[in-house]
Coordinates of C-alpha atoms in Angstrom, one line a residue:
X1 CA 286.6 82.6 117.8
X2 CA 284.7 85.8 117.4
X3 CA 283.1 86.8 120.8
X4 CA 279.3 87.0 120.8
X5 CA 279.3 90.7 121.8
X6 CA 281.3 91.7 118.7
X7 CA 278.9 93.1 116.0
X8 CA 280.2 92.7 112.5
X9 CA 280.9 95.7 110.3
X10 CA 280.8 95.0 106.6
X11 CA 281.8 96.7 103.4
X12 CA 279.2 97.4 100.7
X13 CA 280.0 94.0 99.1
X14 CA 279.3 92.2 102.4
X15 CA 282.9 91.5 103.3
X16 CA 283.5 91.7 107.1
X17 CA 286.2 94.4 107.7
X18 CA 285.9 94.4 111.5
X19 CA 283.7 94.4 114.5
X20 CA 282.3 96.8 117.0
X21 CA 282.2 95.9 120.7
X22 CA 279.7 98.0 122.7
X23 CA 280.3 96.3 126.0
X24 CA 284.0 96.2 126.9
X25 CA 284.5 99.9 127.3
X26 CA 280.9 101.1 127.9
X27 CA 279.7 103.8 127.4
X28 CA 282.3 104.0 124.6
X29 CA 282.5 101.6 121.8
X30 CA 285.6 99.7 120.5
X31 CA 286.3 99.1 116.8
X32 CA 288.1 95.8 116.3
X33 CA 290.1 95.2 113.1
X34 CA 289.9 92.1 110.9
X35 CA 292.7 90.4 112.9
X36 CA 290.6 90.8 116.1
X37 CA 292.8 93.6 117.5
X38 CA 291.0 96.2 119.5
X39 CA 291.5 99.8 118.4
X40 CA 291.1 102.9 120.5
X41 CA 287.6 103.4 122.0
X42 CA 285.4 106.0 120.5
X43 CA 282.2 107.7 121.7
X44 CA 279.8 106.9 119.0
X45 CA 278.8 103.9 116.8
X46 CA 279.3 105.9 113.6
X47 CA 282.8 106.9 114.7
X48 CA 283.7 103.2 115.1
X49 CA 282.3 102.5 111.7
X50 CA 284.4 105.3 110.3
X51 CA 287.6 104.0 111.9
X52 CA 287.0 100.5 110.4
X53 CA 286.1 101.9 107.0
X54 CA 289.2 104.0 107.0
X55 CA 291.4 101.1 107.9
X56 CA 289.6 98.7 105.6
X57 CA 291.5 95.5 104.7
X58 CA 294.6 97.0 103.1
X59 CA 296.8 96.3 106.2
X60 CA 296.4 92.6 105.5
X61 CA 298.8 93.0 102.6
X62 CA 301.6 94.3 104.8
X63 CA 304.5 92.2 106.0
X64 CA 304.3 90.9 109.6
X65 CA 306.7 89.2 112.0
X66 CA 305.6 86.2 114.0
X67 CA 307.6 84.8 116.9
X68 CA 308.0 81.1 116.7
X69 CA 310.4 79.0 118.8
X70 CA 312.1 82.1 120.1
X71 CA 312.9 83.5 116.6
X72 CA 311.2 86.1 114.5
X73 CA 309.9 85.0 111.1
X74 CA 308.8 87.5 108.4
X75 CA 305.4 86.4 107.0
X76 CA 302.4 87.7 105.1
X77 CA 298.8 87.0 105.9
X78 CA 297.4 84.3 103.5
X79 CA 293.9 83.8 105.0
X80 CA 291.9 85.2 107.9
X81 CA 289.1 83.1 109.4
X82 CA 287.0 83.7 112.4
X83 CA 288.9 81.0 114.4
X84 CA 292.4 81.1 112.9
X85 CA 294.9 83.2 110.8
X86 CA 297.0 81.4 108.2
X87 CA 300.4 83.0 107.6
X88 CA 302.8 82.3 104.8
X89 CA 306.6 82.6 104.7
X90 CA 306.3 83.0 100.9
X91 CA 306.6 86.8 100.6
X92 CA 305.8 87.0 96.9
X93 CA 303.3 85.4 94.5
X94 CA 306.1 83.9 92.4
X95 CA 305.6 80.2 91.6
X96 CA 309.1 79.3 93.0
X97 CA 308.4 81.1 96.3
X98 CA 306.6 78.2 98.0
X99 CA 307.2 79.0 101.7
X100 CA 305.4 77.3 104.5
X101 CA 302.2 78.0 106.3
X102 CA 302.0 79.0 110.0
X103 CA 298.6 78.9 111.7
X104 CA 298.0 81.2 114.7
X105 CA 294.7 81.6 116.6
X106 CA 292.2 84.3 116.1
X107 CA 292.2 87.0 117.5
X108 CA 295.8 87.6 116.5
X109 CA 298.2 86.8 119.3
X110 CA 300.7 89.4 120.4
X111 CA 303.4 87.3 118.8
X112 CA 302.1 88.6 115.4
X113 CA 303.1 92.2 114.8
X114 CA 303.8 94.5 111.9
X115 CA 307.3 94.1 110.3

């Protein structure tokens, strides 16, 4: 779940692209990406917004590796909710690439990492 102290940062269309935590590294502020991963602290609120705007949501299209049962599985992110992340082993949008879903908690666990 999204901690109460995380303040949402949204794009112009209202989509949440991350959060800003003003408490955890006070007096600095910490931008947090859409997977709930803290980024490097910055000195100003506007700097945190800039970091999140620059990162955006593009990284959600990347391939990731998730560790399950002691093995690494290549996945893509299918959905991100405020309480869970749904991954898919289907690496394309092809009809025959059905894959399977893997659900991990939000914020993203350390077992989910870029491929």
